[in-house]
JSON list of C-alpha atoms in Angstrom, two decimals:
[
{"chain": "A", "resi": 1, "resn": "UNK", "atom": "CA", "xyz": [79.27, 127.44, 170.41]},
{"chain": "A", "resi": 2, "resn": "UNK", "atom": "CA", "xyz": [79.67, 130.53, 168.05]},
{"chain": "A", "resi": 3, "resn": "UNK", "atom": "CA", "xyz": [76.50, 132.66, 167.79]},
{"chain": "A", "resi": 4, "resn": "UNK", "atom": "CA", "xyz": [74.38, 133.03, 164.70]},
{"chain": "A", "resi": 5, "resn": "UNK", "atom": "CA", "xyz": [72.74, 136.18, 164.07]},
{"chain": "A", "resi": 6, "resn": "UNK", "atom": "CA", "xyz": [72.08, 135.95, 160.47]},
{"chain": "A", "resi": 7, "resn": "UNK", "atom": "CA", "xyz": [68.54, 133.78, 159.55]},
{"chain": "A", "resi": 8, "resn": "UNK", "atom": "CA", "xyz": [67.42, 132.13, 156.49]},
{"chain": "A", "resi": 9, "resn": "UNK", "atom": "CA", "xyz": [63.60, 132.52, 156.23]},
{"chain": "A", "resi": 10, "resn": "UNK", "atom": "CA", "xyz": [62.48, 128.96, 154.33]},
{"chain": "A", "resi": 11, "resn": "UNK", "atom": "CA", "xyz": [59.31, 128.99, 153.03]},
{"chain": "A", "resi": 12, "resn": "UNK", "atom": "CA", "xyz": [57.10, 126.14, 151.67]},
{"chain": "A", "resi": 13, "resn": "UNK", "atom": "CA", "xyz": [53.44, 125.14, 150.36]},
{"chain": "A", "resi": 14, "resn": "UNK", "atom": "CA", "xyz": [51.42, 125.75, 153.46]},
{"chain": "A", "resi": 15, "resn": "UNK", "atom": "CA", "xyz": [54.33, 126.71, 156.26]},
{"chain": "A", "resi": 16, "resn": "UNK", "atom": "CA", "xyz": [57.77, 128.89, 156.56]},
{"chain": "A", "resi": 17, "resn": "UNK", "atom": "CA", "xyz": [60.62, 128.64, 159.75]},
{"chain": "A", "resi": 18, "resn": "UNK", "atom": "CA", "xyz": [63.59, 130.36, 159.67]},
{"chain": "A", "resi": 19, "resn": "UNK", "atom": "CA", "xyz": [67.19, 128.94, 160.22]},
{"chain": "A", "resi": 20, "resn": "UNK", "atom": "CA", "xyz": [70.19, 129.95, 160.93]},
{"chain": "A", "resi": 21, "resn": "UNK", "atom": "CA", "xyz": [72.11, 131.23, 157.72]},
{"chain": "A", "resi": 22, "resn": "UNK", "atom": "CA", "xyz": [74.95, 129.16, 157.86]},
{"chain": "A", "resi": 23, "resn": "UNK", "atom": "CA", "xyz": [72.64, 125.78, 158.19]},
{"chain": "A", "resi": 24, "resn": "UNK", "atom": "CA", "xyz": [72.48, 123.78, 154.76]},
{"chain": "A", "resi": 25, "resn": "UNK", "atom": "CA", "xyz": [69.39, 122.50, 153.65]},
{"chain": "A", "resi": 26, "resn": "UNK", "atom": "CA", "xyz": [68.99, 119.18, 151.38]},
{"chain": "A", "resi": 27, "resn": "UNK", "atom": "CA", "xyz": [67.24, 116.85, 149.07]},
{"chain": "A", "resi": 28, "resn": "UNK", "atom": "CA", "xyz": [65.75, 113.94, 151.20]},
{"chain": "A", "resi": 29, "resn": "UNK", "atom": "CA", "xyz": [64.51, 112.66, 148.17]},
{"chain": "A", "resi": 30, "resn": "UNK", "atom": "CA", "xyz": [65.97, 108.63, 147.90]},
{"chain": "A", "resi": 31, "resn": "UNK", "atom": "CA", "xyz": [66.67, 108.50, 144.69]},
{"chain": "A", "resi": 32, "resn": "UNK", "atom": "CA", "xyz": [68.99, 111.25, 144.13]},
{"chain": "A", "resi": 33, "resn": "UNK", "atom": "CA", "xyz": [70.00, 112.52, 148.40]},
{"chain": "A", "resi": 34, "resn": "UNK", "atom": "CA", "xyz": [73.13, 110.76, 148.31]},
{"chain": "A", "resi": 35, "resn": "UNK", "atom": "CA", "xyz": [74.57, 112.30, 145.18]},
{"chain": "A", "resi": 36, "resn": "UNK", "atom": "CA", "xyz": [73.30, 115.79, 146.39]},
{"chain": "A", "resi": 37, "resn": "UNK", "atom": "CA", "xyz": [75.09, 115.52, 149.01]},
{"chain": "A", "resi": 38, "resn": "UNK", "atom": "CA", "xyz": [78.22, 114.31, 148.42]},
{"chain": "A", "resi": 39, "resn": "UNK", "atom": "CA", "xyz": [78.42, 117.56, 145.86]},
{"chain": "A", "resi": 40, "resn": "UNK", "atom": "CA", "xyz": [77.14, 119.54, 148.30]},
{"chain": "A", "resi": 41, "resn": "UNK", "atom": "CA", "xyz": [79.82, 118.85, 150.98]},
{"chain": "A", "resi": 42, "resn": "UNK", "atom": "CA", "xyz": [82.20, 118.98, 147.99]},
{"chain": "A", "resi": 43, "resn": "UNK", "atom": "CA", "xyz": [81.43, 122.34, 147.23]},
{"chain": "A", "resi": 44, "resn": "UNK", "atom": "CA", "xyz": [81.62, 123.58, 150.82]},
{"chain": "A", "resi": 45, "resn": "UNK", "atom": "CA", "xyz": [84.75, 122.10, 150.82]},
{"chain": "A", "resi": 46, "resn": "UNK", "atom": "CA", "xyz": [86.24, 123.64, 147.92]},
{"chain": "A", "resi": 47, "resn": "UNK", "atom": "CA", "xyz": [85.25, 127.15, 149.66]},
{"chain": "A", "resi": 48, "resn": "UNK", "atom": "CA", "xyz": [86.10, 126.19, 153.13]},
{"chain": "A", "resi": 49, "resn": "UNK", "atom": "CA", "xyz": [89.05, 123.94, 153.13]},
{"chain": "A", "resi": 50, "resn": "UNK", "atom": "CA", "xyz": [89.80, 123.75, 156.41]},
{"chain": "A", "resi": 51, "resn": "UNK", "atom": "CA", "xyz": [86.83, 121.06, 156.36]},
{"chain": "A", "resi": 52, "resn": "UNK", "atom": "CA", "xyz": [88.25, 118.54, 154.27]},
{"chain": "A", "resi": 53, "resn": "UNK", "atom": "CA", "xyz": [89.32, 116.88, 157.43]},
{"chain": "A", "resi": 54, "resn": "UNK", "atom": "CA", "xyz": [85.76, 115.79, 158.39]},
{"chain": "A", "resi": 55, "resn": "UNK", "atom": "CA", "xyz": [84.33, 115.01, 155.25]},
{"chain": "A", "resi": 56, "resn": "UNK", "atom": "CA", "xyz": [83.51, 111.71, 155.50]},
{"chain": "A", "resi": 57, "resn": "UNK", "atom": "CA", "xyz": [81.85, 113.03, 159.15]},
{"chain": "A", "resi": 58, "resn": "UNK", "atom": "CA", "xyz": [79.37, 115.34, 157.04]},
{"chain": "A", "resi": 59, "resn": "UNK", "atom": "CA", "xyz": [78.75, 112.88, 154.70]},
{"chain": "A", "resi": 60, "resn": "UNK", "atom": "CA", "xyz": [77.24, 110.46, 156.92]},
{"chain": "A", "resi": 61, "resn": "UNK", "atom": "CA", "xyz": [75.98, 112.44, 159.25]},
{"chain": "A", "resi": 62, "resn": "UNK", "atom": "CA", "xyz": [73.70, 114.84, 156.09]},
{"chain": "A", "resi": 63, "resn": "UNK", "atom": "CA", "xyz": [72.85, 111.51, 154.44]},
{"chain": "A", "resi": 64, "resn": "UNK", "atom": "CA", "xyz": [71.62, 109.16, 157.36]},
{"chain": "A", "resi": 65, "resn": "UNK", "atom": "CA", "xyz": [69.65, 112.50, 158.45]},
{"chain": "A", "resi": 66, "resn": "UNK", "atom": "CA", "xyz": [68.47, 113.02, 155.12]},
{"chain": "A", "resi": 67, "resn": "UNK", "atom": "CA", "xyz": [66.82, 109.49, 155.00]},
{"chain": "A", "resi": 68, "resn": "UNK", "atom": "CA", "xyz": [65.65, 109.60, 158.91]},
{"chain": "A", "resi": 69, "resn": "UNK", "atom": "CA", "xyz": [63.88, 113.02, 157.71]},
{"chain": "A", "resi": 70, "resn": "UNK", "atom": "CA", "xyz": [61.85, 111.09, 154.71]},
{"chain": "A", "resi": 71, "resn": "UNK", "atom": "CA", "xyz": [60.67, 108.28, 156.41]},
{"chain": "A", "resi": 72, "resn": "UNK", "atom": "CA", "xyz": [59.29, 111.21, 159.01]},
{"chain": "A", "resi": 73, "resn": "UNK", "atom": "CA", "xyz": [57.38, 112.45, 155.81]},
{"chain": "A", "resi": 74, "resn": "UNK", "atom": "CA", "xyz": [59.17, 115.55, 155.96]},
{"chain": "A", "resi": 75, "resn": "UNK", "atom": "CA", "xyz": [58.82, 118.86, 154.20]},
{"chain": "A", "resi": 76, "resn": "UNK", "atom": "CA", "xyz": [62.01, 120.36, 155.31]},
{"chain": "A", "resi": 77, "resn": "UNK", "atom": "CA", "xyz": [65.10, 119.25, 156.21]},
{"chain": "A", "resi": 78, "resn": "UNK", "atom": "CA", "xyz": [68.08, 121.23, 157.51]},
{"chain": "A", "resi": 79, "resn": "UNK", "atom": "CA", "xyz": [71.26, 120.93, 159.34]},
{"chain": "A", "resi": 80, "resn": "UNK", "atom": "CA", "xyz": [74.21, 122.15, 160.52]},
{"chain": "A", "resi": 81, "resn": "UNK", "atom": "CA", "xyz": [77.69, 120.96, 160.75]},
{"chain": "A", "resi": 82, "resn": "UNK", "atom": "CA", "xyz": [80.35, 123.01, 161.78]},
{"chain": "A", "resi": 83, "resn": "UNK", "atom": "CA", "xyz": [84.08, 122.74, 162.96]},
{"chain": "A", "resi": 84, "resn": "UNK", "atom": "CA", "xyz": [85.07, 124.91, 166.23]},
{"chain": "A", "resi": 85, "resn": "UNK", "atom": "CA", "xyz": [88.52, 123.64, 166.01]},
{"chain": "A", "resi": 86, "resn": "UNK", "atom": "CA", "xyz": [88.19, 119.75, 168.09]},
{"chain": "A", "resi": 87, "resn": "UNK", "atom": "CA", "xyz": [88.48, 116.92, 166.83]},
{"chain": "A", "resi": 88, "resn": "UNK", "atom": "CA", "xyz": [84.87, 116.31, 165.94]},
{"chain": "A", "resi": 89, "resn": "UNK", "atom": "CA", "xyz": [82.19, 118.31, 163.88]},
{"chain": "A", "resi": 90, "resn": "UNK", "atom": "CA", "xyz": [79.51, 119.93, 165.52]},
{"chain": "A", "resi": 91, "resn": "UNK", "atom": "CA", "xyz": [75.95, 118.80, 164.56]},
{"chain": "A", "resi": 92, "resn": "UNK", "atom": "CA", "xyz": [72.65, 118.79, 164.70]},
{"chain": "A", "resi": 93, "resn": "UNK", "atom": "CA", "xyz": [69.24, 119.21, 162.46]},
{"chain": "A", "resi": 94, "resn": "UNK", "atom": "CA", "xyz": [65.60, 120.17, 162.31]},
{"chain": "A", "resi": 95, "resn": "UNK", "atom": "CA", "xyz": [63.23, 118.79, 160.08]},
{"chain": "A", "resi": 96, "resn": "UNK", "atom": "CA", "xyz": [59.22, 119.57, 159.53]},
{"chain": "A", "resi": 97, "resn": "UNK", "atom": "CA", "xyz": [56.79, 117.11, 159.48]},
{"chain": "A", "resi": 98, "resn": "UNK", "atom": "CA", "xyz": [52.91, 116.98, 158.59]},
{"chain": "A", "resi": 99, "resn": "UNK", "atom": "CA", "xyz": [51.75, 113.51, 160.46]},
{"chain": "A", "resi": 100, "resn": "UNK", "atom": "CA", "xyz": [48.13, 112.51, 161.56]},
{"chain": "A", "resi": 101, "resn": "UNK", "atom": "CA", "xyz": [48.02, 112.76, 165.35]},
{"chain": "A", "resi": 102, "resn": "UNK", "atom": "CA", "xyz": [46.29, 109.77, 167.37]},
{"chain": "A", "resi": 103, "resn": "UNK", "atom": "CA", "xyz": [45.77, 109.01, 170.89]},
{"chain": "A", "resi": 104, "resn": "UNK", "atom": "CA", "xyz": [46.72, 105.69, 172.18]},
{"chain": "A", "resi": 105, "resn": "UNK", "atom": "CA", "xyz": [43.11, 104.88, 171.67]},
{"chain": "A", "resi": 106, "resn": "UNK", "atom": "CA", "xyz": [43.49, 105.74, 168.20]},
{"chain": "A", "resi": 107, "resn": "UNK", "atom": "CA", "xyz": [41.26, 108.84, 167.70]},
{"chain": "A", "resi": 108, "resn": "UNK", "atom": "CA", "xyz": [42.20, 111.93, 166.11]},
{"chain": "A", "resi": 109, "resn": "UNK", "atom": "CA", "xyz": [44.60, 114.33, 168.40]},
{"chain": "A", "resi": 110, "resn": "UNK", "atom": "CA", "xyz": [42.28, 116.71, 170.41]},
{"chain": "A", "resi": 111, "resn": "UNK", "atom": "CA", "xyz": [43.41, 120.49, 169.23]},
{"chain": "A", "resi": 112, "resn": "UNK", "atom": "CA", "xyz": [44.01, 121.59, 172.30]},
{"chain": "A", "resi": 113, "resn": "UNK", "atom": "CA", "xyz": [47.56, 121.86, 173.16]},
{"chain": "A", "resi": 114, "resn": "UNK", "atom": "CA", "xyz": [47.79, 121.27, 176.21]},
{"chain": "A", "resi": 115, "resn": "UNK", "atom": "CA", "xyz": [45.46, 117.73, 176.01]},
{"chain": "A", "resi": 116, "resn": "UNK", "atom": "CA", "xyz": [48.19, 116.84, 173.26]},
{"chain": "A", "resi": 117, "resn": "UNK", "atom": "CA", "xyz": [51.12, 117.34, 175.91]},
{"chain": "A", "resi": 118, "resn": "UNK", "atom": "CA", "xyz": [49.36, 114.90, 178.10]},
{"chain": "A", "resi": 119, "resn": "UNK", "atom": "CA", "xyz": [49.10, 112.41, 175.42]},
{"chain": "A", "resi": 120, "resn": "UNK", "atom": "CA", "xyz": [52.82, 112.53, 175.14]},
{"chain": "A", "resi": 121, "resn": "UNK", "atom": "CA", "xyz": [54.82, 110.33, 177.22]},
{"chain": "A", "resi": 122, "resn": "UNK", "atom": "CA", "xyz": [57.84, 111.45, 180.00]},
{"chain": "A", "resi": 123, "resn": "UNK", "atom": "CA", "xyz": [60.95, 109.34, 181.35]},
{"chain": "A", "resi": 124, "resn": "UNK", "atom": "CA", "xyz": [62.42, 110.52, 184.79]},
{"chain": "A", "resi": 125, "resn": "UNK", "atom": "CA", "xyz": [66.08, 109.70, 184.97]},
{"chain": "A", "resi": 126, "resn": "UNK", "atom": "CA", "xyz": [66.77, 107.65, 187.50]},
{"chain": "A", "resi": 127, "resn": "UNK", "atom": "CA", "xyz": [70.41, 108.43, 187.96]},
{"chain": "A", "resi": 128, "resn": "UNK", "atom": "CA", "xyz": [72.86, 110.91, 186.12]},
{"chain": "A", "resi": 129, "resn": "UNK", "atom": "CA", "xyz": [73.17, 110.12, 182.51]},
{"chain": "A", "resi": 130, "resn": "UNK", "atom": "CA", "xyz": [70.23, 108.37, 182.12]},
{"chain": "A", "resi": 131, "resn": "UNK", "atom": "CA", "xyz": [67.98, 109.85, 179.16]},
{"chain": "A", "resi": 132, "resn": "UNK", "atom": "CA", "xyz": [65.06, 111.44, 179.98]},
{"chain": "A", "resi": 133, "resn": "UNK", "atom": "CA", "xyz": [61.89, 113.48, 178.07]},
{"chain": "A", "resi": 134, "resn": "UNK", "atom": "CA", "xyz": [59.40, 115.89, 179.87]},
{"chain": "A", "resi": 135, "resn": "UNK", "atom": "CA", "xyz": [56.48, 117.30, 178.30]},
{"chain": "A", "resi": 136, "resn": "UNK", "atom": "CA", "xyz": [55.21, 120.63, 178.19]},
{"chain": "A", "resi": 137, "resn": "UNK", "atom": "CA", "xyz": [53.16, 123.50, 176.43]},
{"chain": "A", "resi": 138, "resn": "UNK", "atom": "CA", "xyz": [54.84, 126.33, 174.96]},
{"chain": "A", "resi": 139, "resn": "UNK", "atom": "CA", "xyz": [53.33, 129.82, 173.29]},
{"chain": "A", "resi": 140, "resn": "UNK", "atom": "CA", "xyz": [54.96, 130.26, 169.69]},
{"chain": "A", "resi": 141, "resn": "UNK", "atom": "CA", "xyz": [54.63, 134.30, 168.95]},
{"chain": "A", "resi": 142, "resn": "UNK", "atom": "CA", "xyz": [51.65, 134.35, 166.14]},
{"chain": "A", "resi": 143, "resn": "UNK", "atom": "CA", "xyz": [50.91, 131.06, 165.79]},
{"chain": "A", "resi": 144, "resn": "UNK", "atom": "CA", "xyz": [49.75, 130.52, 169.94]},
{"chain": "A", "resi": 145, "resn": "UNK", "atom": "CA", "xyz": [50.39, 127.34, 172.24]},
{"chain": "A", "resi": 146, "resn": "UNK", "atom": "CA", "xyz": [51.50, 123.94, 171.02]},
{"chain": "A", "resi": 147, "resn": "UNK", "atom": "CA", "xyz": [52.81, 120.62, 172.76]},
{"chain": "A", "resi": 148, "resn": "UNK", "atom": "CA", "xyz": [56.01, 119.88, 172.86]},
{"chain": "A", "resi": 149, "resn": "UNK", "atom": "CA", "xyz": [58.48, 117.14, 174.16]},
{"chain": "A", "resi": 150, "resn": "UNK", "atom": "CA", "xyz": [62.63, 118.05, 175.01]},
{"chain": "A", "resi": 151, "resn": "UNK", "atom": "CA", "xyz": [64.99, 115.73, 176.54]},
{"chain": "A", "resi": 152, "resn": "UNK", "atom": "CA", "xyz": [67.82, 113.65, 175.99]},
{"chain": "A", "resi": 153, "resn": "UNK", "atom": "CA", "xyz": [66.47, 110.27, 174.23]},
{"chain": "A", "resi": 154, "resn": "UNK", "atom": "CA", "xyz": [67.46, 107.12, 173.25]},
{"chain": "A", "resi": 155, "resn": "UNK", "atom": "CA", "xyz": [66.19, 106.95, 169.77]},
{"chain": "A", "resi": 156, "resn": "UNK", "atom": "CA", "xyz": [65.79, 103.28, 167.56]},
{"chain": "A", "resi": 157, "resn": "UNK", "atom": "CA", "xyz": [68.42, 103.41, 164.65]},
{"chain": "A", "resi": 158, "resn": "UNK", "atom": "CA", "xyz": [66.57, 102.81, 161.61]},
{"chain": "A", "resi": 159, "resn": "UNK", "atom": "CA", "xyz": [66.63, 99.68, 159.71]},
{"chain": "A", "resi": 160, "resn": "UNK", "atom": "CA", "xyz": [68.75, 97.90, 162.61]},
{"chain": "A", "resi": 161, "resn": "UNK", "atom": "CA", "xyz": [68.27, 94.42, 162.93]},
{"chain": "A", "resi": 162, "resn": "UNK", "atom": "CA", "xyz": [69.64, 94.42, 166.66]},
{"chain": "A", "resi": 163, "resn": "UNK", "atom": "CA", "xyz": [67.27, 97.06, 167.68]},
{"chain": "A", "resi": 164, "resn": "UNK", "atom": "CA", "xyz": [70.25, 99.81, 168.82]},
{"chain": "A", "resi": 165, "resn": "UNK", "atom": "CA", "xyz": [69.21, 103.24, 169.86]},
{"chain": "A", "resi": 166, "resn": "UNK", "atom": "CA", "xyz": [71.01, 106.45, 169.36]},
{"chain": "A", "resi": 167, "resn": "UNK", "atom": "CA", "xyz": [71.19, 108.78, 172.13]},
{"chain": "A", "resi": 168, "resn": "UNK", "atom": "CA", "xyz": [70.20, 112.49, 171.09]},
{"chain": "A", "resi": 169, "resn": "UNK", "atom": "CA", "xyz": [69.45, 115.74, 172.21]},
{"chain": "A", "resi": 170, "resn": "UNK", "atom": "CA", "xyz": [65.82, 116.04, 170.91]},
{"chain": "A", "resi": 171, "resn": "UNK", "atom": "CA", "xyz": [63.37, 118.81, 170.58]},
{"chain": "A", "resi": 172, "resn": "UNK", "atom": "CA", "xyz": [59.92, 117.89, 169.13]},
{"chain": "A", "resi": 173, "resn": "UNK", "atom": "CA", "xyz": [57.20, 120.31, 169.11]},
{"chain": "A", "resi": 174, "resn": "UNK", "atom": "CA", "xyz": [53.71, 119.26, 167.89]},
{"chain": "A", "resi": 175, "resn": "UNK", "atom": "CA", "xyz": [51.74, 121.98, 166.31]},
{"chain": "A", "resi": 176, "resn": "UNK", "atom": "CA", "xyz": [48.10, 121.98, 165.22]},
{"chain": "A", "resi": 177, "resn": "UNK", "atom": "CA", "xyz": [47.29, 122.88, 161.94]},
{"chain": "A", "resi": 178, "resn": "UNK", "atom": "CA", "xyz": [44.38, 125.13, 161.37]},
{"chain": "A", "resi": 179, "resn": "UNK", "atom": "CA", "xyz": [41.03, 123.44, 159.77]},
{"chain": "A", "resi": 180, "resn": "UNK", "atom": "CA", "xyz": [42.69, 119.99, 159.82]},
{"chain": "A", "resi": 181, "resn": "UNK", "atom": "CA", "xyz": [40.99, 118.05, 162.26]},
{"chain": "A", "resi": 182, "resn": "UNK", "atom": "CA", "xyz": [43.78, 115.40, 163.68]},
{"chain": "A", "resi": 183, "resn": "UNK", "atom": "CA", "xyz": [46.98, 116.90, 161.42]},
{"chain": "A", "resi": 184, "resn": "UNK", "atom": "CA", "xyz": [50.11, 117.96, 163.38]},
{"chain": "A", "resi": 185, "resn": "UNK", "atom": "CA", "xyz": [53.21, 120.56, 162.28]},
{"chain": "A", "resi": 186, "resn": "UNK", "atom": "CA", "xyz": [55.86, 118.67, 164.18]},
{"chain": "A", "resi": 187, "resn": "UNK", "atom": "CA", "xyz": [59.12, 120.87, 164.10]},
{"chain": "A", "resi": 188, "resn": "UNK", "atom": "CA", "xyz": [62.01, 118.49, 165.45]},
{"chain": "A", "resi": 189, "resn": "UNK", "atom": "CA", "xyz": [65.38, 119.39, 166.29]},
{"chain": "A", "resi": 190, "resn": "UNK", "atom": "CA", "xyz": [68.22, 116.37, 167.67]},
{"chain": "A", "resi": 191, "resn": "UNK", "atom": "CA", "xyz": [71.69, 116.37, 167.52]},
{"chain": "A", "resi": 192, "resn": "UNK", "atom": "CA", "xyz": [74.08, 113.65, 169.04]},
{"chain": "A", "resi": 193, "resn": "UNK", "atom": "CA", "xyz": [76.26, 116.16, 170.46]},
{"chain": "A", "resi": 194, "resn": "UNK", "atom": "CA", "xyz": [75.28, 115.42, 173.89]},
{"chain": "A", "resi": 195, "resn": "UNK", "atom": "CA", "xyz": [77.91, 117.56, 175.84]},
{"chain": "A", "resi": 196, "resn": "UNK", "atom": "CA", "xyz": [76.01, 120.85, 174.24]},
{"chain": "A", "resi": 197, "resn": "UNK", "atom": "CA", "xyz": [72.48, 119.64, 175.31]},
{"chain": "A", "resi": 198, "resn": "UNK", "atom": "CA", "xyz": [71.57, 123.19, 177.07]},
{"chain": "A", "resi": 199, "resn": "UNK", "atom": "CA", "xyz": [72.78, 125.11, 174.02]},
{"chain": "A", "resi": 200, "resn": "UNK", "atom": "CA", "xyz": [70.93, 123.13, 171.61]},
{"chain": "A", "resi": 201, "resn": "UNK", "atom": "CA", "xyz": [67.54, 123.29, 173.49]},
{"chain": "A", "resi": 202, "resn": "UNK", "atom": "CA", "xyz": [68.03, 126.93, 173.33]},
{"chain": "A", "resi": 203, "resn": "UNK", "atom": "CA", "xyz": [68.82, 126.89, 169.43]},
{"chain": "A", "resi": 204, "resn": "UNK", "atom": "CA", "xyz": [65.97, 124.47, 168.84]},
{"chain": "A", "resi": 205, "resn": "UNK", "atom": "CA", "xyz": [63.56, 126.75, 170.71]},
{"chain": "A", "resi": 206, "resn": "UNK", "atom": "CA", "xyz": [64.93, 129.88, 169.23]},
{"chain": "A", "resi": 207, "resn": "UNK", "atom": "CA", "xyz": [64.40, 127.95, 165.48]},
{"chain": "A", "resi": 208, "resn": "UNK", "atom": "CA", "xyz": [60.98, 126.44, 166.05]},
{"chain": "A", "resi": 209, "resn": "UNK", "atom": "CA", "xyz": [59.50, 129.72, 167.51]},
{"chain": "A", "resi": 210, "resn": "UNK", "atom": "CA", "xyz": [60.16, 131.31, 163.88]},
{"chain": "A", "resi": 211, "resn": "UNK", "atom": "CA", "xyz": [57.08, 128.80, 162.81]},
{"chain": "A", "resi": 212, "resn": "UNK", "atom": "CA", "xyz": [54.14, 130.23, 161.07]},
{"chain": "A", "resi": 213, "resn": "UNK", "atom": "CA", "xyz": [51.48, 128.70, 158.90]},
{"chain": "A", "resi": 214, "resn": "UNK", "atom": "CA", "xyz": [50.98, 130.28, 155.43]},
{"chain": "A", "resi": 215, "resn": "UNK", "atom": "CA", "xyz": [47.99, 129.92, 153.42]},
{"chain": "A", "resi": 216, "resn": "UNK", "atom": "CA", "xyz": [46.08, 126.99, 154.64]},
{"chain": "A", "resi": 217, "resn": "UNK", "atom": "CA", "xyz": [47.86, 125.41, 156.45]},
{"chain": "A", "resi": 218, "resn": "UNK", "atom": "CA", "xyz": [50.82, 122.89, 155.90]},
{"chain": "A", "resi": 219, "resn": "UNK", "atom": "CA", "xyz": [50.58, 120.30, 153.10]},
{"chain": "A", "resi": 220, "resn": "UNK", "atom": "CA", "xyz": [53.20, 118.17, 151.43]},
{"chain": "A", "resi": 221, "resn": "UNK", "atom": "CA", "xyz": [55.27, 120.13, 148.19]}
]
């Protein structure tokens, strides 16, 4: 995968991350997401038209993440999607969440990282290509320790009446937000591109470690 050394700094009411430059953010918004983004991919077409090939690959791909990100409650949403020459687009996304962290017994998340990580639940894989999620505590630079879950998960598809999972490359790191007794950052980064797991825990680590809290705290736009 090609290198990106350019970042887009994204800020919002409460938090700002930074993404790679090329990455496209987009309206998650249900009422008007799928018409953003057909123009959108239309205009990156029109500049770039070596993509037309996969357009109806962006398409789906940008929408069904766009509506996977609002029913997350999300207050970003970006992703990339990128041709290296094969047959099928590269992709993945990261979105930020504010949710209200509970134990299984229901009460508010402790703040403490590290009791958060063992709140979280792990898969061994049994055998190779079996999915798989550890937990763990990481330190992100001026913002300090936070939980976080990486793997390679079989996810529910949304609104599936035969209860299919998707299997991703996932990323989800679960940060607590200052004052806010229970509330939870999470910064989540999949991508179905399962061949290119290593590289995209690296890029999802790399994104999520841009995280800072601005004002006070992180709050819905």
């Amino acid at each position: 995968m090609a290198r990106y050394t350019e970042a887009l700094t994204v800020e919002r009411g409460g938090f700002r991350i930074k993404v790679p430059e090329s990455w496209w953010e987009f309206d998650v918004r249900p009422q008007s997401r799928d018409d953003s983004i057909r123009r959108m991919v239309d205009d990156r077409i029109r500049r770039h038209p070596e993509l037309k090939p996969s357009r109806s690959a962006y398409v789906t791909f940008l929408q069904k993440a766009a509506s996977d990100a609002w029913k997350s409650g999300a207050l970003y949403c970006g992703c990339m999607a990128e041709s290296f020459g094969g047959d099928t687009p590269i992709t993945g996304s990261v979105t930020v969440s504010l949710i209200g962290g509970r134990t299984s017994s229901g009460a508010p998340l402790p703040a403490d990282p590290a009791a958060i990580a063992g709140q979280l639940a792990v898969k061994e894989a049994k055998k190779p290509g079996d999915s798989w999620r550890k937990a763990t505590t990481v330190d992100i630079p001026g913002v300090g320790p936070a939980a976080r879950t990486q793997g390679v998960e079989d996810i529910p598809a949304p609104d599936d009446a035969l209860n299919r999972t998707v299997r991703a490359v996932l990323v989800q790191t679960y940060i607590p937000v200052p004052g806010q007794e229970g509330k939870v950052a999470l910064v989540a980064g999949s991508s179905q591109v399962l061949d290119l797991a290593d590289s995209f825990f690296d890029i999802f680590d790399a994104i999520t470690s841009t995280f800072r809290f601005a004002g006070n705290g992180a709050g819905r736009p």
